[in-house]
mmCIF file of C-alpha atoms in Angstrom:
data_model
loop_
_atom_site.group_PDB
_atom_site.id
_atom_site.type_symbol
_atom_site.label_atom_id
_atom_site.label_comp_id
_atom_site.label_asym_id
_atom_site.label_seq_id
_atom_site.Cartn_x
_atom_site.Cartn_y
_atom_site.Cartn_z
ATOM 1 C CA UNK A 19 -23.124 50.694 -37.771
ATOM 2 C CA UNK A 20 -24.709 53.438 -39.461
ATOM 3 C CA UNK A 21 -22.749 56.526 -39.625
ATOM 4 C CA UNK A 22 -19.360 54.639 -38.478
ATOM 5 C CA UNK A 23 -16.658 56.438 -40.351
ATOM 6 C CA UNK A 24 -13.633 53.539 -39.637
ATOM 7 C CA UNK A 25 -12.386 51.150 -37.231
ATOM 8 C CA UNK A 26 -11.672 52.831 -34.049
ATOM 9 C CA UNK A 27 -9.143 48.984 -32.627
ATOM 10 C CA UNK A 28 -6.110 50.466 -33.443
ATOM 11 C CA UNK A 29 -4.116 47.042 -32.778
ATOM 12 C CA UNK A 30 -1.621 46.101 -35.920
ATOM 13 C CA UNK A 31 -4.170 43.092 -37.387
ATOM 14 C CA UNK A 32 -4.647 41.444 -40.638
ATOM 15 C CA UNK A 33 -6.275 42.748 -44.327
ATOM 16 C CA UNK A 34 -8.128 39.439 -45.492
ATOM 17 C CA UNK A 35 -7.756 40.693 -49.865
ATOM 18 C CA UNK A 36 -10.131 38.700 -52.095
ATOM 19 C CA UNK A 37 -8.649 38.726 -55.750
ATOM 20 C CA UNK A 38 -10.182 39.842 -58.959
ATOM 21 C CA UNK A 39 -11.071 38.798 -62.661
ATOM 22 C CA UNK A 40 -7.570 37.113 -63.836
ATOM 23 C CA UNK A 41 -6.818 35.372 -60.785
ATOM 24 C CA UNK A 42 -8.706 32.392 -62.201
ATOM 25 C CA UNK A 43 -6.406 29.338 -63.448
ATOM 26 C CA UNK A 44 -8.063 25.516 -64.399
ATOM 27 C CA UNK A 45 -8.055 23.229 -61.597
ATOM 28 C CA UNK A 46 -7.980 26.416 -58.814
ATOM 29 C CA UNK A 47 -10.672 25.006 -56.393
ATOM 30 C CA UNK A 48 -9.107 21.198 -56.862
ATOM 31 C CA UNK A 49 -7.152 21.231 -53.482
ATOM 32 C CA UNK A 50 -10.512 22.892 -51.814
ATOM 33 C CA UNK A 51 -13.078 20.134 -52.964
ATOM 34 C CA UNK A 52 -10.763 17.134 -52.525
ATOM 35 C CA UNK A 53 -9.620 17.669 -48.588
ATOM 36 C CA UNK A 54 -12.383 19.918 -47.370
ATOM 37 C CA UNK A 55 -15.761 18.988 -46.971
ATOM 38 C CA UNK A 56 -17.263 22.518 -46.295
ATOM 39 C CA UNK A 57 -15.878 23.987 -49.089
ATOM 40 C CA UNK A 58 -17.549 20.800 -51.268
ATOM 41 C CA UNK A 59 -20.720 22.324 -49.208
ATOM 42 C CA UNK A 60 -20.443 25.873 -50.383
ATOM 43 C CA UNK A 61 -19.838 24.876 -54.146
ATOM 44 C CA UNK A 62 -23.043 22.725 -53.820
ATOM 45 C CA UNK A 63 -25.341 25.446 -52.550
ATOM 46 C CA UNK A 64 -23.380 28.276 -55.185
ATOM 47 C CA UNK A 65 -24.698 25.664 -57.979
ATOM 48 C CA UNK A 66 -27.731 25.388 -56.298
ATOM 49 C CA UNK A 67 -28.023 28.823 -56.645
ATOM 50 C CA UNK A 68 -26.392 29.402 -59.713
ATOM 51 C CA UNK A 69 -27.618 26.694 -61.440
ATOM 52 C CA UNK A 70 -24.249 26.380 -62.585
ATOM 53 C CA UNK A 71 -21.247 23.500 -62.702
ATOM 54 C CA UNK A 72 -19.079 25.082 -60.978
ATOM 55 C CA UNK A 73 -17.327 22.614 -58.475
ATOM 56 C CA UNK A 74 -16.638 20.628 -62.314
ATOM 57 C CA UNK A 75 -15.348 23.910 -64.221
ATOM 58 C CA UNK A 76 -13.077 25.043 -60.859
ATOM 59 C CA UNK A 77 -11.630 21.368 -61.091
ATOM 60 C CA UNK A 78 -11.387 20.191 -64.788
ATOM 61 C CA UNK A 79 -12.358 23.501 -66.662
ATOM 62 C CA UNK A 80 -9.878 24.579 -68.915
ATOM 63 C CA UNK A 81 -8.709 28.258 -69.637
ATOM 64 C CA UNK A 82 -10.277 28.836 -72.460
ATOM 65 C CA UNK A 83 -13.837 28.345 -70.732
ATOM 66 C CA UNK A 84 -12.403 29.985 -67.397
ATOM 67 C CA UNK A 85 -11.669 33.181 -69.013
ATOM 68 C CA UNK A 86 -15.384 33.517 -70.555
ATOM 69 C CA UNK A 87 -16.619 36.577 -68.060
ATOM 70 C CA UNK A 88 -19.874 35.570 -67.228
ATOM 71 C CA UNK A 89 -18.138 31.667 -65.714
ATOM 72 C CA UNK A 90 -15.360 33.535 -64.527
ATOM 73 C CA UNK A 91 -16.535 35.788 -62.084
ATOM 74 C CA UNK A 92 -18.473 33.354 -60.409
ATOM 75 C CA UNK A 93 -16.304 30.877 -60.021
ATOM 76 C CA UNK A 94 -13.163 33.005 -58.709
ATOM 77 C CA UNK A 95 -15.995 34.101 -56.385
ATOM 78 C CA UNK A 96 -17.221 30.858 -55.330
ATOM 79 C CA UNK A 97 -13.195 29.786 -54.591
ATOM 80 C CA UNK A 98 -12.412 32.655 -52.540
ATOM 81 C CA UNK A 99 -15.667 32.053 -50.228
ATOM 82 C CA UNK A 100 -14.729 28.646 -49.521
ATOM 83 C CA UNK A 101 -11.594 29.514 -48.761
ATOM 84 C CA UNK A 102 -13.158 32.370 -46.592
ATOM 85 C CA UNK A 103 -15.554 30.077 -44.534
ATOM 86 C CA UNK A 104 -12.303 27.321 -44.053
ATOM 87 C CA UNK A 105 -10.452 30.044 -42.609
ATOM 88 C CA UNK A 106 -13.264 31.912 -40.601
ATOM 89 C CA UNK A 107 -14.504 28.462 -39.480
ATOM 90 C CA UNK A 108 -10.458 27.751 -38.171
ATOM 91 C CA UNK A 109 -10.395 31.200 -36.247
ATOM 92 C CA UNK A 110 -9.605 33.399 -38.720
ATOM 93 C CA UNK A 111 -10.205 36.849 -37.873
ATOM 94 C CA UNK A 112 -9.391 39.660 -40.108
ATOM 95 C CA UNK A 113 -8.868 43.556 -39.094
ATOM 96 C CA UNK A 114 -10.381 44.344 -41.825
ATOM 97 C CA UNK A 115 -11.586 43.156 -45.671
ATOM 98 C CA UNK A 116 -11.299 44.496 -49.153
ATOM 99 C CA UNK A 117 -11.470 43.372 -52.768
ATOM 100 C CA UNK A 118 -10.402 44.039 -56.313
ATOM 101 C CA UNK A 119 -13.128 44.691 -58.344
ATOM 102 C CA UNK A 120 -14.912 41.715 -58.784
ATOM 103 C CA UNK A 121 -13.003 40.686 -55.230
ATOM 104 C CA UNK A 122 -15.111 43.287 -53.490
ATOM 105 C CA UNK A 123 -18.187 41.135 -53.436
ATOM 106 C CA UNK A 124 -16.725 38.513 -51.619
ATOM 107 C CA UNK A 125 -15.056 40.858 -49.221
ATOM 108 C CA UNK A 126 -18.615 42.518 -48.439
ATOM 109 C CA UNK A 127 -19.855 39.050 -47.650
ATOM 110 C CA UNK A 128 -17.515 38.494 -45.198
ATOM 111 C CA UNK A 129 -17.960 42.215 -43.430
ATOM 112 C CA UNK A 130 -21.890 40.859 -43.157
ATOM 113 C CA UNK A 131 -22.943 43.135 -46.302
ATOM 114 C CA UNK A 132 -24.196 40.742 -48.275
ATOM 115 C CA UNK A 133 -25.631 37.630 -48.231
ATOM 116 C CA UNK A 134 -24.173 34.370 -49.957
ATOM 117 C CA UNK A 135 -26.905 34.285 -52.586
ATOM 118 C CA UNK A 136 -27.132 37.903 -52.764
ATOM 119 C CA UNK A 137 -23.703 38.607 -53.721
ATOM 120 C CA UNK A 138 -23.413 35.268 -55.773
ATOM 121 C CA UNK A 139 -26.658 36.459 -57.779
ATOM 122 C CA UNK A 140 -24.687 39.736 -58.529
ATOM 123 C CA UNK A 141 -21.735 38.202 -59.511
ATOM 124 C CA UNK A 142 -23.230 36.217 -62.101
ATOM 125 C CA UNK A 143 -25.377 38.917 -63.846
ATOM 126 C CA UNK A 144 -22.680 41.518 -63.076
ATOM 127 C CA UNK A 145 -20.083 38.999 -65.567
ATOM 128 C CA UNK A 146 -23.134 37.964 -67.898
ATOM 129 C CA UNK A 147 -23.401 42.110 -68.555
ATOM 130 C CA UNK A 148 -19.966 42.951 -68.797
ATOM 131 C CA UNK A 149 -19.094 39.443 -71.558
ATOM 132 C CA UNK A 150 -22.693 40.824 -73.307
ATOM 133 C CA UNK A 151 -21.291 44.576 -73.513
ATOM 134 C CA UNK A 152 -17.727 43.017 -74.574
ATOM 135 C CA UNK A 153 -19.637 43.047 -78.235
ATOM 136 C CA UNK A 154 -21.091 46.375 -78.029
ATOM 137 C CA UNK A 155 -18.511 48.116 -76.926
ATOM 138 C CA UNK A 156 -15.006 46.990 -78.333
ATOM 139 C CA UNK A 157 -12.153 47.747 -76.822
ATOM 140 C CA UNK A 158 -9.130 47.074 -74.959
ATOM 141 C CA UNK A 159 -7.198 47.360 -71.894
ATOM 142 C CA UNK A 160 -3.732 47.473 -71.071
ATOM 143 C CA UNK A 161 -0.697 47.652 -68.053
ATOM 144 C CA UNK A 162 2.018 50.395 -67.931
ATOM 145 C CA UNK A 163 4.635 48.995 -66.155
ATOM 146 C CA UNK A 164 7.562 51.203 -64.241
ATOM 147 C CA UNK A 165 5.948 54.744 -65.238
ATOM 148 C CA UNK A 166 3.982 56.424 -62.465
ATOM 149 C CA UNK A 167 0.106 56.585 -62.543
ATOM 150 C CA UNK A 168 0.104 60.595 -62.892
ATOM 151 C CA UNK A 169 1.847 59.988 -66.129
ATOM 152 C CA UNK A 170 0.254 57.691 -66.925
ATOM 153 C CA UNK A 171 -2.772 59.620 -66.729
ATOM 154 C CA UNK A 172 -0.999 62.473 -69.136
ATOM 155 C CA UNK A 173 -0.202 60.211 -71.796
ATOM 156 C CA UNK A 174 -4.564 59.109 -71.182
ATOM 157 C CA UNK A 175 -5.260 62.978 -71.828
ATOM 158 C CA UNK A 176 -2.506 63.029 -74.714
ATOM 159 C CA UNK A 177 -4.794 60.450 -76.524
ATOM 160 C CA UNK A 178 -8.323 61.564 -75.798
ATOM 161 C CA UNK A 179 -8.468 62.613 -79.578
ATOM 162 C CA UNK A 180 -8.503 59.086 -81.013
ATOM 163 C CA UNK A 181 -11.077 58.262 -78.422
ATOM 164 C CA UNK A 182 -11.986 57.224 -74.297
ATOM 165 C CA UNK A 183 -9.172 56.472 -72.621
ATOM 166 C CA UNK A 184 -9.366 55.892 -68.483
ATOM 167 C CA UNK A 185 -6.840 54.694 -66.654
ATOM 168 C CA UNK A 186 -8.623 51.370 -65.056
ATOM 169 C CA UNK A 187 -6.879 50.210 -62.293
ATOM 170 C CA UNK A 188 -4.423 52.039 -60.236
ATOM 171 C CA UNK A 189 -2.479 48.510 -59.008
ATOM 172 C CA UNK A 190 0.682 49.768 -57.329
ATOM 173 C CA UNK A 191 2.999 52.201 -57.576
ATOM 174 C CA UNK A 192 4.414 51.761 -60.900
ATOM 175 C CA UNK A 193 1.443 49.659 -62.885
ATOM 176 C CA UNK A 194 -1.725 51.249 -63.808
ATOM 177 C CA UNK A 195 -3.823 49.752 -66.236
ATOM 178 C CA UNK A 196 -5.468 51.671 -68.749
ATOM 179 C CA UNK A 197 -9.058 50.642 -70.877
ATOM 180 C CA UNK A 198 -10.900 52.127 -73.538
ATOM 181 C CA UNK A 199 -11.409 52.251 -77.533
ATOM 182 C CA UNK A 200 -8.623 49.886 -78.621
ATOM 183 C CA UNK A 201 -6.955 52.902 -80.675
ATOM 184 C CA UNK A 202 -7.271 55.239 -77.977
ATOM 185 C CA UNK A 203 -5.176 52.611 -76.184
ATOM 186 C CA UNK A 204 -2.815 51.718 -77.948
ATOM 187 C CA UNK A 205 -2.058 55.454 -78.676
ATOM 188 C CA UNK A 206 -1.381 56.395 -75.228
ATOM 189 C CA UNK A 207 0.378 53.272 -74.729
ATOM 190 C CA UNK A 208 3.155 54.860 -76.965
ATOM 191 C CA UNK A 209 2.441 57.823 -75.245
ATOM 192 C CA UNK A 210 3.478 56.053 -72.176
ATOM 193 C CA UNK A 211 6.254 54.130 -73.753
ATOM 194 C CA UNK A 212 7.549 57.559 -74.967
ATOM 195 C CA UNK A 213 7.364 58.910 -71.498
ATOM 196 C CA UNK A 214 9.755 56.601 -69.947
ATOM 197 C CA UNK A 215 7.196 53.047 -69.260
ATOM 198 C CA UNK A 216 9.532 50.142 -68.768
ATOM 199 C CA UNK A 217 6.455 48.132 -70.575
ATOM 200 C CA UNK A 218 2.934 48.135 -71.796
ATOM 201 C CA UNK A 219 1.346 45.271 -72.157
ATOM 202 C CA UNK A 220 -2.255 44.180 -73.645
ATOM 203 C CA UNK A 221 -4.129 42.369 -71.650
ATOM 204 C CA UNK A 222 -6.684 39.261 -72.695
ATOM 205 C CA UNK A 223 -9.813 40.460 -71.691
ATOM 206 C CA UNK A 224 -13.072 40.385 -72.789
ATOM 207 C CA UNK A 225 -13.986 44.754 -72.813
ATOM 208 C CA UNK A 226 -12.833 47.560 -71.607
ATOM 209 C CA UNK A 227 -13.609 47.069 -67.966
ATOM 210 C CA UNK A 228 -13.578 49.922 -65.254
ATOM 211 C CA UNK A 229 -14.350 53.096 -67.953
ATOM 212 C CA UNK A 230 -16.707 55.026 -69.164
ATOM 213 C CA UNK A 231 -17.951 52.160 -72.129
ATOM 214 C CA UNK A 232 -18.998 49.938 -69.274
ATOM 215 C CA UNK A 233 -22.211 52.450 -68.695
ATOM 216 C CA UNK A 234 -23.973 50.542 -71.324
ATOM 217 C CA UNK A 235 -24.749 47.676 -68.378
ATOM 218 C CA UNK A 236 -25.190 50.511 -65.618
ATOM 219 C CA UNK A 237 -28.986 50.914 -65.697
ATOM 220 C CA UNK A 238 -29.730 47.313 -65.716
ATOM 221 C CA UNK A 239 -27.135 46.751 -62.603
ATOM 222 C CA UNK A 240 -28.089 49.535 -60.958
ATOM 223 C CA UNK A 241 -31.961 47.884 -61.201
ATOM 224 C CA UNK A 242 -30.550 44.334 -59.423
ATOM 225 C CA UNK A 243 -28.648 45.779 -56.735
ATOM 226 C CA UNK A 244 -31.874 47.659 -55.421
ATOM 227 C CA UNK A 245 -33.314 44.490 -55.589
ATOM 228 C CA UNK A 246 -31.038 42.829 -52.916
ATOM 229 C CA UNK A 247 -30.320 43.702 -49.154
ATOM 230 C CA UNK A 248 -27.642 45.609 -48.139
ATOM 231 C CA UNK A 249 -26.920 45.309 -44.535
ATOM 232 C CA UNK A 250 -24.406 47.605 -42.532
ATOM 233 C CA UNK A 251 -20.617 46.361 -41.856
ATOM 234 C CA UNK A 252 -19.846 44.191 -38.731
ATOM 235 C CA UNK A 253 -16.129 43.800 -39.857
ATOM 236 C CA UNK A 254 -14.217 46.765 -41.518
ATOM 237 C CA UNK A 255 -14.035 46.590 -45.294
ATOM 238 C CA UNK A 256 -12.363 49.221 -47.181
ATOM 239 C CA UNK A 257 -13.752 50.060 -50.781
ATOM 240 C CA UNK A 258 -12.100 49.413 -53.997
ATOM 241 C CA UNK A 259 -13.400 52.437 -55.832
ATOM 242 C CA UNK A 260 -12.825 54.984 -53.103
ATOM 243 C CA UNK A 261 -9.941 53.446 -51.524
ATOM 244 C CA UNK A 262 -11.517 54.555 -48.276
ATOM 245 C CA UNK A 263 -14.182 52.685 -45.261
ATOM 246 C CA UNK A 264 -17.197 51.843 -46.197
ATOM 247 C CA UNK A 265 -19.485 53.249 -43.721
ATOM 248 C CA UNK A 266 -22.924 51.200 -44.515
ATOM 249 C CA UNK A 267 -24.854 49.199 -46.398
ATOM 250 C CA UNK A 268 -26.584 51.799 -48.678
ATOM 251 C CA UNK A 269 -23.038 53.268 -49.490
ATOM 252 C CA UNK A 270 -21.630 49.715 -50.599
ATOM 253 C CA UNK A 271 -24.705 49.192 -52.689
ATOM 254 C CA UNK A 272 -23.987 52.519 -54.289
ATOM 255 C CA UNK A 273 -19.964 51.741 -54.418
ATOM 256 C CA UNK A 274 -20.716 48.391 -56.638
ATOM 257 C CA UNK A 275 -22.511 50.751 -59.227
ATOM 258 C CA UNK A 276 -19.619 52.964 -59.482
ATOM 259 C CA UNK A 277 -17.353 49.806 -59.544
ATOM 260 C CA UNK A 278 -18.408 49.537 -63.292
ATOM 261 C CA UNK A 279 -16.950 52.936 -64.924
ATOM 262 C CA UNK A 280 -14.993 53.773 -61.571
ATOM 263 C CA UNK A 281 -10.922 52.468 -61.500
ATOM 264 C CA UNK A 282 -10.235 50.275 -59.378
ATOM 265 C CA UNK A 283 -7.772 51.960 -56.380
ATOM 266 C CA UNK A 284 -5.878 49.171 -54.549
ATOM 267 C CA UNK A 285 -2.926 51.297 -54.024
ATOM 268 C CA UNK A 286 -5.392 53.691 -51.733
ATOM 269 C CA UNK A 287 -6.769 50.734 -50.112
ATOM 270 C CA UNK A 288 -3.385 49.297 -48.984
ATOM 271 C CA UNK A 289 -1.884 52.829 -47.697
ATOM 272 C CA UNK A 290 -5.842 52.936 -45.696
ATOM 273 C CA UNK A 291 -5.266 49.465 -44.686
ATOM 274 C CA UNK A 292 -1.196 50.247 -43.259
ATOM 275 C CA UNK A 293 -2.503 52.996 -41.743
ATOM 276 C CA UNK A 294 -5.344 51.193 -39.387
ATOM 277 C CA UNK A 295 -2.623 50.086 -38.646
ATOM 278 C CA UNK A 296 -2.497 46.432 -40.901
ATOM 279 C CA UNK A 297 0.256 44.661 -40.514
ATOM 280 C CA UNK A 298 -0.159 41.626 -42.363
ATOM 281 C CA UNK A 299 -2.043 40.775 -45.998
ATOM 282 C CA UNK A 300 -3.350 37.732 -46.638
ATOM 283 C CA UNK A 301 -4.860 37.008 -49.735
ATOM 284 C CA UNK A 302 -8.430 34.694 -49.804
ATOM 285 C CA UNK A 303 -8.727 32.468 -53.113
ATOM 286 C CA UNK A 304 -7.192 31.477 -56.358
ATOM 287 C CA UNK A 305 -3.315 32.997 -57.197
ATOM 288 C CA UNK A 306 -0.904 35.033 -55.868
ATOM 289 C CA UNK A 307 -1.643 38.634 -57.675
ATOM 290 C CA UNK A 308 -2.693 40.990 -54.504
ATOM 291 C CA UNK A 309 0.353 39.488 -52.134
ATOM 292 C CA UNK A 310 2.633 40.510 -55.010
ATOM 293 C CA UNK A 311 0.652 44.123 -55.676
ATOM 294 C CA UNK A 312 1.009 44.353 -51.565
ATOM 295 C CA UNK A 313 4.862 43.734 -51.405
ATOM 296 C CA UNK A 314 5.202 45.945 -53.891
ATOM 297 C CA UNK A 315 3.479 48.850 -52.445
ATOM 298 C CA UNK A 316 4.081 48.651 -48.742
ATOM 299 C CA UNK A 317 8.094 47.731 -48.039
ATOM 300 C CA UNK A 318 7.087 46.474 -44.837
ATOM 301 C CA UNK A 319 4.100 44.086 -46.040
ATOM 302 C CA UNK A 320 4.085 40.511 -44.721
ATOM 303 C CA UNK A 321 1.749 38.050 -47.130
ATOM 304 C CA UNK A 322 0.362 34.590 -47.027
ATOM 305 C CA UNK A 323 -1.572 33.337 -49.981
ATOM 306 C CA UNK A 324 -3.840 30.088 -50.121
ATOM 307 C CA UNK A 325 -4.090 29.163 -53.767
ATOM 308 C CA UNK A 326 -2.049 25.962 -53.283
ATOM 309 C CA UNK A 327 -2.450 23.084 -51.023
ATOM 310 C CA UNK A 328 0.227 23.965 -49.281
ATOM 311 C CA UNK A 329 0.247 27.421 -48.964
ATOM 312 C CA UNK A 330 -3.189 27.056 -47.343
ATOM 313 C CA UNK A 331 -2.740 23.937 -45.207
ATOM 314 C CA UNK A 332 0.237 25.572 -43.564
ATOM 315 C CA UNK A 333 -1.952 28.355 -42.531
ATOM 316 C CA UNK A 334 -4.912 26.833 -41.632
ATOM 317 C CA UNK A 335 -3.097 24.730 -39.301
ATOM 318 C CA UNK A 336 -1.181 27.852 -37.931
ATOM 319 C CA UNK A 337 -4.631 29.158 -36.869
ATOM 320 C CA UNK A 338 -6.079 29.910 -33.704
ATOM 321 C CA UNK A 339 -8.609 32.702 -31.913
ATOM 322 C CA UNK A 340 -5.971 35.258 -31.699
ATOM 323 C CA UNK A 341 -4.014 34.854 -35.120
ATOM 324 C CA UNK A 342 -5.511 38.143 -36.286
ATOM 325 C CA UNK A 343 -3.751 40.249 -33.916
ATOM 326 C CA UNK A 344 -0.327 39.222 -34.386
ATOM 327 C CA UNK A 345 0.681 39.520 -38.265
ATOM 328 C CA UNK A 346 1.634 36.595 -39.794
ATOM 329 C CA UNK A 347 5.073 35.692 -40.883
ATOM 330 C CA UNK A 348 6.145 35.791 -44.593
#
């Protein structure tokens, strides 16, 4: 795969999306671990590996301890893999992958990137750094709703005085989601507000992810990820901070370092992903926040999501060899 610059099957297939940080909700991997015994499988060997609860805190955790970083990440992780092998293991076959942030390391686990243990390793010391840094660097992120992201930007440059402002994650067309010092924030906020934003709102979090503050954990990141294998892609996977193919292993090992200070461009990977051509979005783990980003974004985007019971046992008894190249109904 080395040197492959993007999927040459130009057949209308399937974008398997794993979601990110906020996705999480208490009892999200209840449905998994009560009617499927392989997914009871994967959350032993992730708390084998892990030495973590996390089968208990994805059943009968409540918010409060869900939304610490360093239990999040792994267990929105751990979820969407289950789902992931249920689906793969039913004939699931996606065009291609991507993730949102955090998503992305599920998603290169699936494209035969990264290893289980690997990318479960990561994803614990990745949210361990980021909830450590959260007291370092204070700050605060935030959405601008109905405003679009180049003005967004602006009203980021308007407020550089009172301190770093980045825009975070470009989401869809009209939300982008800006982090930095807390006053810097809330200043372009206003800016934003002022500039015709339907909304801004703060969002819980615990630091300014995606910006330059997160470069306090880089060194130490960068350090683990050269300590795991990267293998080349088998299955297409598009890249979160580029918006654009990943073309091998070294490149996503390099991408996930960039992930920390880098936005996060989902709009870019959905317009790479219609343009395959993709057809159909369907979104692997807890909630329903990347179907919604998709419909938003791409008129013509069909979803399925498998956060519920019965949003996944409807699909996963719709499957078969071939789902993947027709695209699934709404």
């Amino acid at each position: 795969m080395t040197g492959w610059t993007g999927p040459s099957d130009r057949s209308t297939g399937c974008l398997a999306m794993f979601p990110g940080q906020g996705s999480q909700r208490p009892g999200m991997a209840g449905h998994l671990l009560d009617a499927y015994p392989s997914a009871r499988a994967l959350f032993a060997r992730a708390e084998e590996i892990l030495d973590l609860p996390l089968a208990q805190l994805c059943v009968t955790g409540g918010a409060a301890e869900l939304a610490r970083t360093e239990i999040t990440q792994p267990a929105i992780a751990t979820t969407s893999l289950a789902v992931w092998e249920l689906l793969r293991a039913a004939g699931y076959q996606p065009a291609a992958t991507a993730g949102h942030s955090l998503g992305e390391y599920p998603a290169l686990v699936a494209a035969g990137v990264l290893t289980l243990e690997s990318a479960l390793q990561l994803v614990r010391l990745r949210g361990q750094l980021m909830g450590e840094a959260a007291g370092e660097v204070p700050g605060a992120m935030a959405a601008v709703l109905g405003l679009p992201a180049h003005q967004v930007q602006a009203a980021c440059t308007d407020a550089g005085a009172a301190g770093l402002v980045q825009v975070a994650n470009y989401n869809e067309p009209l939300q982008t989601v800006i982090s930095g010092h807390a006053a810097a924030v809330e200043i372009a906020g206003k800016a934003a507000l002022d500039a015709g934003a339907e909304k801004v709102v703060t969002l819980d979090v615990g630091a300014p992810f995606h910006c330059e503050l997160m470069s306090v954990v880089e060194e130490e990141f960068t350090a683990a990820l050269a300590a795991h294998p990267f293998a080349d892609p088998v299955l297409p996977v598009i890249s979160s901070v580029t918006g654009t193919w990943i073309t091998s292993g070294e490149e996503a090992r390099d991408l996930l370092r960039r992930q920390l200070t880098g936005p996060v461009r989902w709009v870019e990977v959905l317009t790479t992903a219609a343009a395959y051509p993709v057809g159909a979005y369907t979104e692997i783990g807890p909630g329903r926040v990347l179907s919604g980003l998709a419909r938003r974004t791409l008129a013509e985007a069909r979803t399925r999501s498998t956060g519920d019971p019965r949003r996944l046992t409807a699909l996963h008894g719709e499957l078969a060899p071939d789902t993947w190249q027709q695209p699934l109904a709404s």
